[in-house]
Structure formats: structure tokens, C-alpha cells
XYZ file of C-alpha atoms in Angstrom:
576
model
C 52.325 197.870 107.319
C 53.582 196.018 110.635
C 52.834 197.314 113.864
C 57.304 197.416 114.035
C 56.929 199.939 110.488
C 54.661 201.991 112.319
C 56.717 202.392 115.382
C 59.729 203.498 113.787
C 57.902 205.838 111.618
C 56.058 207.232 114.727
C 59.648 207.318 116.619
C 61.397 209.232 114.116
C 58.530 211.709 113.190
C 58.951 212.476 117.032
C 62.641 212.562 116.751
C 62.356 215.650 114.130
C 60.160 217.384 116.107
C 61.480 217.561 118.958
C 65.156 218.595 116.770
C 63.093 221.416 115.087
C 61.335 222.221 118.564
C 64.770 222.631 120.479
C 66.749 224.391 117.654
C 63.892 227.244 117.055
C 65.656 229.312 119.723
C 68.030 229.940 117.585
C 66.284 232.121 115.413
C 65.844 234.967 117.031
C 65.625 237.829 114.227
C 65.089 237.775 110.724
C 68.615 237.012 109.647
C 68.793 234.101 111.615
C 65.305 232.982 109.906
C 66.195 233.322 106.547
C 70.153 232.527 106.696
C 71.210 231.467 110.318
C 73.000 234.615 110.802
C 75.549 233.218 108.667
C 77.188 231.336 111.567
C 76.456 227.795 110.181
C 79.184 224.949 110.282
C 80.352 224.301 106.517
C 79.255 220.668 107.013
C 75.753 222.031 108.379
C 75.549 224.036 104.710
C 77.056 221.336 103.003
C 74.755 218.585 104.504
C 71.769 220.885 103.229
C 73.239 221.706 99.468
C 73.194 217.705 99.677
C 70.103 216.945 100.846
C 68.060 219.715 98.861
C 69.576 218.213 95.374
C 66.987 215.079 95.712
C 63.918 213.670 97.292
C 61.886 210.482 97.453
C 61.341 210.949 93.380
C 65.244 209.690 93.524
C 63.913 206.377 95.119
C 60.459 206.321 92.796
C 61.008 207.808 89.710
C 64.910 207.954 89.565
C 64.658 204.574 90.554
C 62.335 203.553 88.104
C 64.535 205.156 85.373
C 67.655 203.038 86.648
C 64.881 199.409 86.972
C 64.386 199.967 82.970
C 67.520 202.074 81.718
C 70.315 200.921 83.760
C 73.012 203.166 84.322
C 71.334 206.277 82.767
C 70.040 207.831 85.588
C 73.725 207.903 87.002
C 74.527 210.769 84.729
C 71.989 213.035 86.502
C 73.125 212.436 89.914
C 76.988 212.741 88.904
C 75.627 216.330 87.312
C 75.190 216.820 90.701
C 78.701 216.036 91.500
C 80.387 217.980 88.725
C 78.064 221.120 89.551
C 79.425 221.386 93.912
C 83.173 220.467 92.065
C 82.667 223.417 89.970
C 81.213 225.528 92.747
C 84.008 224.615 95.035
C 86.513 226.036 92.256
C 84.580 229.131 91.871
C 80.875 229.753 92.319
C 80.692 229.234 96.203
C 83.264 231.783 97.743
C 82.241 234.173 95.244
C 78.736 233.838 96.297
C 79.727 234.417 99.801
C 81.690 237.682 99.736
C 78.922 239.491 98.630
C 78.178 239.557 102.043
C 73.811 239.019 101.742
C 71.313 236.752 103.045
C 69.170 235.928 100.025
C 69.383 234.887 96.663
C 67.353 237.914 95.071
C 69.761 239.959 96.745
C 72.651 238.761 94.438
C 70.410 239.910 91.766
C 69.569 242.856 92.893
C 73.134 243.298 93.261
C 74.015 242.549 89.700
C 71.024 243.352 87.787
C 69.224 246.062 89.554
C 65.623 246.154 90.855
C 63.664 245.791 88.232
C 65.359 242.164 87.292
C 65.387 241.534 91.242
C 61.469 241.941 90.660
C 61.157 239.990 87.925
C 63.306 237.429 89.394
C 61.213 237.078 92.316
C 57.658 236.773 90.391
C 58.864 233.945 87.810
C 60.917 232.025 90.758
C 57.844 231.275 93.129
C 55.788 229.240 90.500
C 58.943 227.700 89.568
C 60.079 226.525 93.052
C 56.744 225.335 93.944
C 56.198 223.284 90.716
C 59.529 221.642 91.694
C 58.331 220.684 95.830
C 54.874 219.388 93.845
C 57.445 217.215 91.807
C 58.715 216.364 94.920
C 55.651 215.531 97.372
C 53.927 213.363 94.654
C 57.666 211.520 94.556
C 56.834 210.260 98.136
C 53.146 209.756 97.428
C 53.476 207.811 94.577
C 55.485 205.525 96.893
C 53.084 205.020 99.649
C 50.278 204.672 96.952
C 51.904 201.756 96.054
C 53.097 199.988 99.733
C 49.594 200.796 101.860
C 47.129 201.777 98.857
C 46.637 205.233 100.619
C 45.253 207.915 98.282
C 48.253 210.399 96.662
C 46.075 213.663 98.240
C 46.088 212.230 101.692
C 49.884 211.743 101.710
C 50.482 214.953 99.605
C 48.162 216.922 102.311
C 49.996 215.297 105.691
C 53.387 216.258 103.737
C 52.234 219.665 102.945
C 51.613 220.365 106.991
C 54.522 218.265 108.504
C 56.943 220.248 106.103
C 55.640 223.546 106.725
C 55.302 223.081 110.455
C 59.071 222.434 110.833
C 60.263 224.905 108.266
C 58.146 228.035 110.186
C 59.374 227.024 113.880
C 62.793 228.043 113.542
C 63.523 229.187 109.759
C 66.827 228.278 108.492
C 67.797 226.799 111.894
C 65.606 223.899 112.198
C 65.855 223.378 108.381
C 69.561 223.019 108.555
C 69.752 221.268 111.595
C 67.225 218.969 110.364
C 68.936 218.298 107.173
C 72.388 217.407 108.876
C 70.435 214.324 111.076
C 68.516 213.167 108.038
C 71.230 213.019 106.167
C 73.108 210.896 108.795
C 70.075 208.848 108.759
C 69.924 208.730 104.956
C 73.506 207.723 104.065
C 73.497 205.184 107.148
C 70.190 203.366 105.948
C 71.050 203.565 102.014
C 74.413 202.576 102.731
C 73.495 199.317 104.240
C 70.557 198.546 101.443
C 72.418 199.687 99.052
C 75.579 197.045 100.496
C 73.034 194.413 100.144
C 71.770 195.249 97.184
C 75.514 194.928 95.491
C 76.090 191.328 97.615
C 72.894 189.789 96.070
C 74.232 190.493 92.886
C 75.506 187.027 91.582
C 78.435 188.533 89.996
C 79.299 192.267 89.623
C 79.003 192.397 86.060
C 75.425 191.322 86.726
C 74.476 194.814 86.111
C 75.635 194.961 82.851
C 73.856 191.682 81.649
C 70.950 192.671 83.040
C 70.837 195.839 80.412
C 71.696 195.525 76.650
C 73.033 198.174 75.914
C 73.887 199.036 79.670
C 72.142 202.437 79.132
C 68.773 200.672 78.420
C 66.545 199.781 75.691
C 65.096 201.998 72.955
C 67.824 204.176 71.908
C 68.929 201.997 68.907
C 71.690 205.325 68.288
C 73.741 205.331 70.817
C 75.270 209.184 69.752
C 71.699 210.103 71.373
C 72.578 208.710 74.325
C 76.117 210.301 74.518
C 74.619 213.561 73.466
C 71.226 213.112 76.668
C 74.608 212.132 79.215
C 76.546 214.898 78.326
C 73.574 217.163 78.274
C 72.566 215.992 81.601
C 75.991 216.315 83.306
C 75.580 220.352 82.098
C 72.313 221.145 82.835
C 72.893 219.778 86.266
C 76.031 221.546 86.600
C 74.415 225.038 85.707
C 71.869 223.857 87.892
C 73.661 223.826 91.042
C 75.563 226.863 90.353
C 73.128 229.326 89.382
C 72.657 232.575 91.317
C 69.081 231.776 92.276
C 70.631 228.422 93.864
C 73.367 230.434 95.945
C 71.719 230.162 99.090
C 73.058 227.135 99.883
C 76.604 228.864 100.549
C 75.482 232.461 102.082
C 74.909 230.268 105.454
C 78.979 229.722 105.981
C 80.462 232.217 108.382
C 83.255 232.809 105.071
C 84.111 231.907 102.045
C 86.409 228.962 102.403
C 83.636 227.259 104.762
C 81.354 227.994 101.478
C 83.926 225.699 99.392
C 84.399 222.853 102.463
C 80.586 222.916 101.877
C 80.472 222.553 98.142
C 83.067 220.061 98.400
C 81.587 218.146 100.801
C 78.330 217.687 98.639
C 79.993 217.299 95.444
C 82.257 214.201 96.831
C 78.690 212.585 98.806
C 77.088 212.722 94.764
C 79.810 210.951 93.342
C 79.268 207.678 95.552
C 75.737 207.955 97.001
C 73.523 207.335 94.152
C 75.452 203.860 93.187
C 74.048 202.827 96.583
C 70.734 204.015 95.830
C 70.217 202.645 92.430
C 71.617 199.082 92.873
C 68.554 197.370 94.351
C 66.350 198.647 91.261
C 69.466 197.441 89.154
C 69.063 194.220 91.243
C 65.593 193.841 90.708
C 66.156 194.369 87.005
C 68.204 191.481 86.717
C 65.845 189.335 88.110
C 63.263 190.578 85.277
C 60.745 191.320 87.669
C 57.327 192.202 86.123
C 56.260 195.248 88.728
C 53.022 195.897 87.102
C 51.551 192.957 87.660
C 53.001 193.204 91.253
C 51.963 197.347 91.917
C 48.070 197.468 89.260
C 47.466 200.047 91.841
C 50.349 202.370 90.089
C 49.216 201.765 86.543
C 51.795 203.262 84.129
C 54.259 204.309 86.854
C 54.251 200.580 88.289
C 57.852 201.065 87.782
C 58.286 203.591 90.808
C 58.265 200.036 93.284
C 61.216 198.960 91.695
C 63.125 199.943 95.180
C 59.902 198.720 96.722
C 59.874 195.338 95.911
C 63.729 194.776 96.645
C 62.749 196.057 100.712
C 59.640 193.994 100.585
C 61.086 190.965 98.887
C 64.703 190.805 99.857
C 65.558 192.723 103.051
C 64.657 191.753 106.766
C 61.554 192.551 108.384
C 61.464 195.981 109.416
C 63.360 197.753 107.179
C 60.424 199.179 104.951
C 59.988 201.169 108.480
C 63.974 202.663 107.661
C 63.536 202.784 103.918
C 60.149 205.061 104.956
C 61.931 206.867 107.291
C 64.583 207.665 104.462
C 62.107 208.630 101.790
C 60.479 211.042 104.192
C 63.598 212.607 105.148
C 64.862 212.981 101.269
C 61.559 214.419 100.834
C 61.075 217.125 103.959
C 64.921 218.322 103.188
C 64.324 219.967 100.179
C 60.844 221.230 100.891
C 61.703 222.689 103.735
C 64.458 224.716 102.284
C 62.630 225.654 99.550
C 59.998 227.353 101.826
C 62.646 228.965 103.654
C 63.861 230.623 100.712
C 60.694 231.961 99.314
C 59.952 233.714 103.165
C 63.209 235.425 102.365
C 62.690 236.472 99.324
C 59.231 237.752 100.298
C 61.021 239.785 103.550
C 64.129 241.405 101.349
C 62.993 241.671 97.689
C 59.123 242.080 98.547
C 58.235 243.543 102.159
C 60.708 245.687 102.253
C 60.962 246.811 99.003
C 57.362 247.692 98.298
C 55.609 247.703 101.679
C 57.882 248.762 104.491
C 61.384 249.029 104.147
C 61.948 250.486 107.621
C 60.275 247.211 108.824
C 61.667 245.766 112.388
C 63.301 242.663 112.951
C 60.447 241.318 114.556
C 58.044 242.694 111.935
C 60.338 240.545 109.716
C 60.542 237.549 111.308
C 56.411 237.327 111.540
C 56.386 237.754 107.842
C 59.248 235.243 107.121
C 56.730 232.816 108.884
C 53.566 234.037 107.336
C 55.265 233.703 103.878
C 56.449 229.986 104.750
C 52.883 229.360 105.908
C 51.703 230.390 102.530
C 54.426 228.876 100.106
C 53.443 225.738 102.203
C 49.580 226.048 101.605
C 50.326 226.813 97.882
C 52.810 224.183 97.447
C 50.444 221.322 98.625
C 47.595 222.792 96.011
C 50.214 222.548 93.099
C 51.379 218.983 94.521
C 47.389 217.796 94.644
C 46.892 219.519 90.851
C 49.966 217.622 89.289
C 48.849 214.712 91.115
C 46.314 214.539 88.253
C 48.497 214.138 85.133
C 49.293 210.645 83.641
C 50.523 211.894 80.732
C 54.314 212.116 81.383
C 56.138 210.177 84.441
C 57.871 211.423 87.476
C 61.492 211.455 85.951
C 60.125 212.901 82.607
C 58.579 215.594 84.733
C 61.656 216.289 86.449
C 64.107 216.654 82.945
C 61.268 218.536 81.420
C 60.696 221.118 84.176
C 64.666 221.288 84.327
C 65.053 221.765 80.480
C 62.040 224.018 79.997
C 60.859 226.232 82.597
C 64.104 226.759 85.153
C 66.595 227.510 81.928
C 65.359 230.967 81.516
C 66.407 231.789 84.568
C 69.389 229.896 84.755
C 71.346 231.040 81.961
C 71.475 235.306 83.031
C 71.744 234.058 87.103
C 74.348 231.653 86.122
C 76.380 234.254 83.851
C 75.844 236.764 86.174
C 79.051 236.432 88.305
C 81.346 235.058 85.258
C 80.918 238.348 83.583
C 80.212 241.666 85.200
C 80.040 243.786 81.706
C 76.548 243.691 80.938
C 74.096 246.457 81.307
C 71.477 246.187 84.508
C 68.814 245.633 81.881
C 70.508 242.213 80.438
C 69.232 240.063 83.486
C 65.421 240.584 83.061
C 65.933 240.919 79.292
C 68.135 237.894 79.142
C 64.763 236.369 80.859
C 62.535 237.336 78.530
C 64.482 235.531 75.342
C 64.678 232.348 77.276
C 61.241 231.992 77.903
C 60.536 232.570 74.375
C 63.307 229.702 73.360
C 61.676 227.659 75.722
C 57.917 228.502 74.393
C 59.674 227.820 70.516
C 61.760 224.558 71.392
C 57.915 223.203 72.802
C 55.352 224.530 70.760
C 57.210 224.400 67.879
C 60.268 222.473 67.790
C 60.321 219.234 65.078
C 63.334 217.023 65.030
C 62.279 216.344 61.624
C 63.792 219.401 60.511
C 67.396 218.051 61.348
C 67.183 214.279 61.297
C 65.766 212.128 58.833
C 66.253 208.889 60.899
C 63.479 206.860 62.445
C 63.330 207.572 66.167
C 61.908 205.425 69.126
C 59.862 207.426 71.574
C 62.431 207.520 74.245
C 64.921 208.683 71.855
C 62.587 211.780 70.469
C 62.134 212.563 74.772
C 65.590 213.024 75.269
C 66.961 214.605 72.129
C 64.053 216.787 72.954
C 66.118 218.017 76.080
C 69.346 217.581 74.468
C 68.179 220.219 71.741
C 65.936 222.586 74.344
C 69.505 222.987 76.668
C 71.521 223.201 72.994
C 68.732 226.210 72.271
C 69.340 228.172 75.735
C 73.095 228.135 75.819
C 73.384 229.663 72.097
C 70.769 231.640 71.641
C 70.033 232.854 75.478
C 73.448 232.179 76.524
C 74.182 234.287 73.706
C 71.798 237.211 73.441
C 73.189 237.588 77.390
C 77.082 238.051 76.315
C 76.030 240.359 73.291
C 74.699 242.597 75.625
C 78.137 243.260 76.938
C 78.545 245.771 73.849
C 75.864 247.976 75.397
C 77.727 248.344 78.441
C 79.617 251.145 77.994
C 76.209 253.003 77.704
C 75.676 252.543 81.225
C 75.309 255.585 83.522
C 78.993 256.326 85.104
C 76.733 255.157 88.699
C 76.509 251.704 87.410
C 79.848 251.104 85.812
C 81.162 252.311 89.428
C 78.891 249.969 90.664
C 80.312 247.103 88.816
C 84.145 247.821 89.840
C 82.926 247.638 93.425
C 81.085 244.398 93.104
C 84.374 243.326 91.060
C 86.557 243.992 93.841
C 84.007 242.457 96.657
C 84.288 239.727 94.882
C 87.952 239.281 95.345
C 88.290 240.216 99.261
C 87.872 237.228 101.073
C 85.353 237.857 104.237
C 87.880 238.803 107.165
C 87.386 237.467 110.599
C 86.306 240.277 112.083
C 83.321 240.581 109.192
C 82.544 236.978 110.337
C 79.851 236.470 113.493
C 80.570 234.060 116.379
C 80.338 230.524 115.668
C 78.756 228.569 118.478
C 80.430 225.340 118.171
C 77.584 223.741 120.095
C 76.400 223.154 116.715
C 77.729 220.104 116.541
C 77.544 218.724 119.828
C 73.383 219.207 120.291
C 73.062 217.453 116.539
C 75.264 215.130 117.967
C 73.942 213.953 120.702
C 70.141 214.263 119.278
C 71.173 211.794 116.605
C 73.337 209.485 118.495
C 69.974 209.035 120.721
C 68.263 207.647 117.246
C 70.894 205.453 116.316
C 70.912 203.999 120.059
C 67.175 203.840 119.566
C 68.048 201.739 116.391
C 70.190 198.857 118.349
C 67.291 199.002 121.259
C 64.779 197.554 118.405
C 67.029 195.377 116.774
C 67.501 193.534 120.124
C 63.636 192.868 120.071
C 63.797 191.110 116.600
C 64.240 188.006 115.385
C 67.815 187.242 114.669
C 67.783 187.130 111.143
C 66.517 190.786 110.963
C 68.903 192.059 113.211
C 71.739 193.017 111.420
C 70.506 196.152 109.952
C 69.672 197.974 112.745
C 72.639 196.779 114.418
C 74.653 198.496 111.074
C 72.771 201.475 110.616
C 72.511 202.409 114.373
C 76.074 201.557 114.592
C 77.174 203.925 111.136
C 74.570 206.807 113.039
C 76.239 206.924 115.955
C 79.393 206.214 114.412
C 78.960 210.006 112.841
C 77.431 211.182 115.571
C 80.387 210.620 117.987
C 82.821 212.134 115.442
C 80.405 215.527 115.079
C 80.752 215.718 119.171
C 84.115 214.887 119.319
C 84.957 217.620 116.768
C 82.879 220.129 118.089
C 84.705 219.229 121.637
C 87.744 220.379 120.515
C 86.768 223.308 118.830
C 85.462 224.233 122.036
C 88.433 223.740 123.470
C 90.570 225.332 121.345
C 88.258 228.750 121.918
C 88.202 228.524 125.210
C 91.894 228.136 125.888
C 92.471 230.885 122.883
């Protein structure tokens, strides 16, 4: 790595810490730990809903799907997309008027205690098998530029991440999440540009790909069937109740849709610019494992790689680090920031002290992020060991298998309110055995008699596992309406109440004050890194210029319109 890689690395480590070190005033009790005292900006929530939906496995293995299947991968990311559209036409402001801080709450809520309990206990393994996904997403990335070992990149992750997510809780995970992503869409935006111009002709793409979705799936009804199963499972993905988090930061409900919206319409662009230089590289029918032996069977992960090494300007591997970390310390940091509240509302307080005092709370919050760090780095270093499956298989496994039991009765749980307390953790209980059938004992032999190619088995694999959930635990969770009526008069009282909650918008006297400083310290804080940008492209040669020029011209660019917005809000209270 050149001494210029380093130096931008070392600047913008600083330049997070120092964001995550001035914003940890602004937690100041629990609620403003765990949810920022729901007085977020919608494009602060919506910035994080974006950046916790991917990580550096988007530029390894996500990239490494799109270097050897072409436009697959696409349907993943555009999941993404349909999910925030859906949650901007319903999920999100009903999430929001229940008026709560934490997921489990909405559960609680729904289902009851026990299923808040239950809940709780299967979503910690769950979450931190997903940041382990993550972490060895970035390591398998520096494995292959500086030949570092995965465990010492998975262990300085683990303690970078966790440091900024317990000095100021939601705060300086938010706040960090709007300057990455700045960062993120400014640098990926000008490789991705680049990418698309080295192209020799658009249609490049599609000759570099027969069929354009990639080899090995000689039926191409499989593939239609894998798309269309991706586009769902990523759309119950993102609008699950165990997801909601993501819109209880908003100050109301219509800030919750600007933010769902605003996520939504960044997935439907984004990932075109992130997957064209492993599209490029594909068309050049590069041979990456004779370039990256060190990677073995994931060679393919330095698709993106080679394009920065071999195409782009000295320097940029520095930007295109910087990028991978940030798409990497987003979601982890979240996700540690969600299990401390779940441990202070559905745990703490529930079975040790439910009188506890903000500060008491706040001092757990951080002991709990302290720990879901710890653990998280141990799962990371333990998956670090398998070879059997790769980074994307991991991923649309874990998705299909383990997070489905959950997802069905927490994504149900809000379109119908007519099932007893009783269905949530049951409703659990039938999806993990579906899940324990469809891999144990599953054959596609029993419905097909045609000779499949491996990749082809993998995904009709998923495509049957989600096919499995959504009748039989979709279904055993609507059949359970009929017992409703059975339910103590208490509960069905309940239920109305929750009904009509959800249909009163949150009134602006519910609603705390919004300091519209927000926007003017994130601002600033990230203007200063893209005017750090322009300083070091001034010191290169002239040839390597240009992208610091761009992408510290497209940072500040976004940072001037966040001040000059928050200016007038300003304003407009002051003079109110």
C-alpha cells in the first residue's frame, strides 16, 4: 500500500472519530442512546436505512457474483428498492405511530411478552451471524490487497466499530452514517462513471455474459423464479417488524416515509455504479485466481480490486478503502445499537429492574454494545473458518434459512391485527421447523426430474425454502386468526387500540424539538473532508488528479446543500 493509501486511510479514520467524539453529547439519556430521542432529520434516518442494507460483502462477494453472473446480483439490491417503496406506502408511518423506541417493543405491543422474549433470544444470534457476514466481507478484501491475515482485520473492525457505536449510541451512529454515505455515493459514483466509460460500447455488458444472467443455469424459468424470489425476500426483509428501527428515529410519521423514500430511490441507481467495474473486468476475461492465489476459491471477491489497481489513478485504492470501511462500520454499528436497546427495554427492565434510571440505562445500553461488539468479532473470527460456501451464498442462505422464521409473524404483524398474542412466538416455532425440513431434508428430486447444474440446485434451493415459509408459515400465522375470538375481552380491547394508534398520525405537539443544527455540524464536518480531498489531489501527479478533484467536489457539493437547508430551517424557526 502507498505511503498516499495510508494517509487517506489514517485521515479519514480521524475524520470519524472526531464526528462520533463531537456528536456523543447528544446522547444524554437512554432514549437518545437507543433512538435519538426521536428528533432525527428524515434524511439522517433515511441515510442510515441506506447504509445498514449493505457492507463491503457488496464490493467482495456481491461483486464477485456480478464478475461471474452478470446482472444477477442486481435483483438483490433492487429488493432493496422495492422493500423502502413498499415501506414508504405503508410499513414506515405505521411503524412510527406506535410511538416506541425499539423494535421488541412493537412486539411486545402486538404479541405480548412472552413472544417479545422469544423474539429477543432468537434475534441476537441472528444479528450477530449477519455483522460476522459482514466483517469477513471487508477482510476478505484486505486479505487479498496487503496479504494481512482475515483475524487481524476482523479484530481491528470488531474495536473501531464498537468504540464509535458506545460513545454516543444512536447519535454518533446516525451521524456517522449520513457522512459515509456522502463519502460512499461521491467515491462510487465517480468509479463507478469510469467504470461505464471504459466500456467499449454499452452493450459490452451484455456480450460479456451469455445469457446476461450468467453461466450454469441452462433453464432460464430457474432464473426467473431465484429473481423474483429475491426481489420478495428482500422486500419482506426491509419491512419486517424486527427491521422497524430504522423509522422510530423520525420526529413523525411522514419524516418516516421521506426516509423510506429516500433509501428506496438511492437502491434503484446505486448498485449499477457499484457493479460495473466487476462487469468491466468481466469483459476483459480476467483470470483473478491466478492474479489473488492468496484468496483461493473466493479469488473472485478482487473482481472490484483489480479494476482500482489496474485501471484507476494512483490513490484511489486509499478512497475505494475508505468506502469499504464505511459500508462496513454503518451497518455494524447500528446493529450494536439495536441489540443495547433491546437488552435496556425487553431485558433490563423487564426482568432485572424495571424502575431502572435513565442513567442506570444508558450505562447498560453501553455495556450491552460493548458485549454485542466482543461477541460479534468471536462469531466473525469462527465463520472466518468455513470454505465450504462463499460470501454471497452465505448471505442468501442466512437470508432464506435462519431470518425467515422471524420474518414472516414480524412482517404480518401490522397487516393483520386478528391473531391471538400466542400466534407470534408460535408462528416462530413452525418456521424454524420449515427451515430445519427445507435443509435437512428437502430433495428437489421429489419435484423435478431434470438434470440440474450446481448453481441451479443453490438457488432453487432458496427459491423453494422462501416458497416453504410464505405457505406453510405464512399460513399457519393467518389460520390463527380463527382463534381470535378466544382471546380474553383485555386483549381484543387491546387490539382496537393499537388499530386506532395506528391510524392517528403523531401530532406536533407529541413530536420533540428538532435541532436543525443537525444538518449544519454534518455539514460542515464533511465539507472539511471533501476540501481535504482537493488539498491531496493538488499534490498528485496530473493524471491522478481528477478524482479527488470529482469526489471532493460531489462531497462538498452535498455538504453545502445540507447547510444551506438547515440555514433556512433555522430561519424559518426563529422568525416563527
Amino acid at each position: 500500500m502507498a505511503p498516499l493509501d495510508n494517509l487517506i486511510i489514517t485521515f479519514y479514520l480521524a475524520f470519524i472519530g472526531f464526528a462520533a467524539w463531537l456528536f456523543r453529547r447528544f446522547s444524554n439519556s437512554s432514549s437518545d442512546f437507543i433512538q435519538g430521542g426521536g428528533t432525527m432529520m428524515w434524511w439522517m434516518a433515511g441515510a442510515t436505512a441506506f447504509m445498514t442494507q449493505f457492507s463491503a460483502w457488496t464490493f467482495t462477494g456481491a461483486a464477485a457474483k456480478a464478475f461471474e453472473d452478470g446482472i444477477s446480483v442486481m435483483f438483490i439490491f433492487w429488493g432493496n428498492a422495492l422493500g423502502f417503496l413498499v415501506a414508504a406506502a405503508f410499513f414506515a408511518k405505521r411503524y412510527r405511530r406506535l410511538r416506541v423506541e425499539t423494535a421488541m417493543e412493537v412486539i411486545r405491543i402486538r404479541f405480548g411478552g412472552v413472544s417479545e422474549q422469544v423474539f429477543t433470544w432468537l434475534s441476537f444470534p441472528i444479528t450477530l451471524m449477519a455483522c460476522a457476514i459482514w466483517m469477513n466481507g471487508l477482510a476478505a478484501f484486505f486479505s487479498a490487497l496487503f496479504a494481512i491475515p482475515v483475524t487481524t482485520t476482523i479484530l481491528t473492525m470488531g474495536i473501531v466499530v464498537t468504540l464509535i457505536a458506545i460513545s454516543g449510541g444512536a447519535w454518533t451512529v446516525s451521524v456517522t452514517n449520513v457522512m459515509q454515505l456522502i463519502l460512499l455515493i461521491a467515491i462510487t459514483f465517480v468509479i463507478g462513471v469510469t467504470a461505464f466509460q471504459a466500456l467499449p460500447e454499452p452493450t459490452a455488458v451484455w456480450h460479456a455474459f451469455q445469457p446476461i444472467y450468467g453461466e450454469g443455469v441452462p433453464h432460464t424459468a430457474i432464473f426467473v423464479a431465484w429473481a423474483l424470489a429475491m426481489l420478495l425476500q428482500q422486500t419482506m426483509s426491509n419491512n419486517h417488524t424486527l427491521s422497524s428501527y430504522r423509522f422510530l428515529t423520525t420526529a413523525n410519521d411522514n419524516d418516516a416515509t421521506k426516509a423510506a423514500l429516500l433509501a428506496g430511490g438511492l437502491f434503484l441507481f446505486a448498485p449499477l455504479l457499484w457493479f460495473a467495474p466487476a462487469w468491466f473486468v468481466a469483459s476483459l476475461g480476467v483470470d483473478l485466481h491466478a492474479i489473488y492465489p492468496a484468496l483461493g476459491h473466493s479469488a473472485n471477491n478482487g473482481a472490484y480490486l483489480y479494476f482500482i489497481q489496474h485501471v484507476m489513478p494512483q490513490g484511489v485504492l486509499g478512497l475505494v478503502m475508505v468506502a469499504l470501511v464505511a459500508a462496513t462500520i454503518s451497518p455494524l454499528t447500528s446493529a450494536h445499537n439495536r441489540n443495547a436497546g433491546i437488552v435496556v427495554r425487553s431485558l433490563y427492565q423487564v426482568w432485572i429492574k424495571p424502575d431502572a434510571s435513565g442513567r442506570e440505562q444508558l450505562i447498560v445500553g453501553k455495556i450491552a454494545t460493548l458485549m454485542s461488539g466482543a461477541v460479534a468479532t468471536l462469531a466473525a473470527l469462527l465463520l472466518a473458518s468455513v470454505e465450504s460456501y462463499s460470501l454471497f451464498e452465505m448471505m442468501i442462505l442466512f437470508a432464506a434459512f435462519i431470518q425467515m422464521p422471524l420474518n414472516i409473524p414480524s412482517l404480518l404483524a401490522l397487516v393483520t391485527l386478528k391473531t391471538p398474542n400466542w400466534s407470534g412466538w408460535a408462528t416462530v416455532l413452525v418456521g424454524c421447523l420449515v427451515s430445519l425440513t427445507m435443509f435437512f431434508l428437502f430433495d428437489l428430486r421429489w419435484f423435478t426430474l431434470l438434470p440440474l447444474s450446481e448453481r441451479e440446485v443453490k438457488e432453487l434451493t432458496v427459491v423453494a425454502t422462501l416458497i416453504a415459509h410464505i405457505v406453510f408459515t405464512g399460513g399457519f400465522f393467518l389460520l390463527t386468526r380463527v382463534f381470535f375470538s378466544q382471546e380474553p375481552q383485555r386483549i381484543q380491547q387491546q387490539r382496537a387500540a393499537l388499530a386506532e394508534q395506528l391510524a392517528t398520525p403523531i401530532r406536533e405537539k407529541e413530536q420533540a424539538p428538532i435541532n436543525h443544527l443537525q444538518g449544519i455540524y454534518v455539514g460542515s464536518i464533511t465539507g472539511v473532508a471533501g476540501l481535504g480531498l482537493i488539498v491531496i489531489g493538488f499534490f498528485l501527479e496530473a493524471d491522478a488528479q481528477w478524482p479527488f478533484f470529482t469526489t471532493g467536489g460531489l462531497v462538498i457539493a452535498f455538504s453545502a446543500l445540507l447547510i444551506v437547508r438547515r440555514s433556512q430551517k433555522n430561519v424559518t424557526c426563529v422568525n416563527g
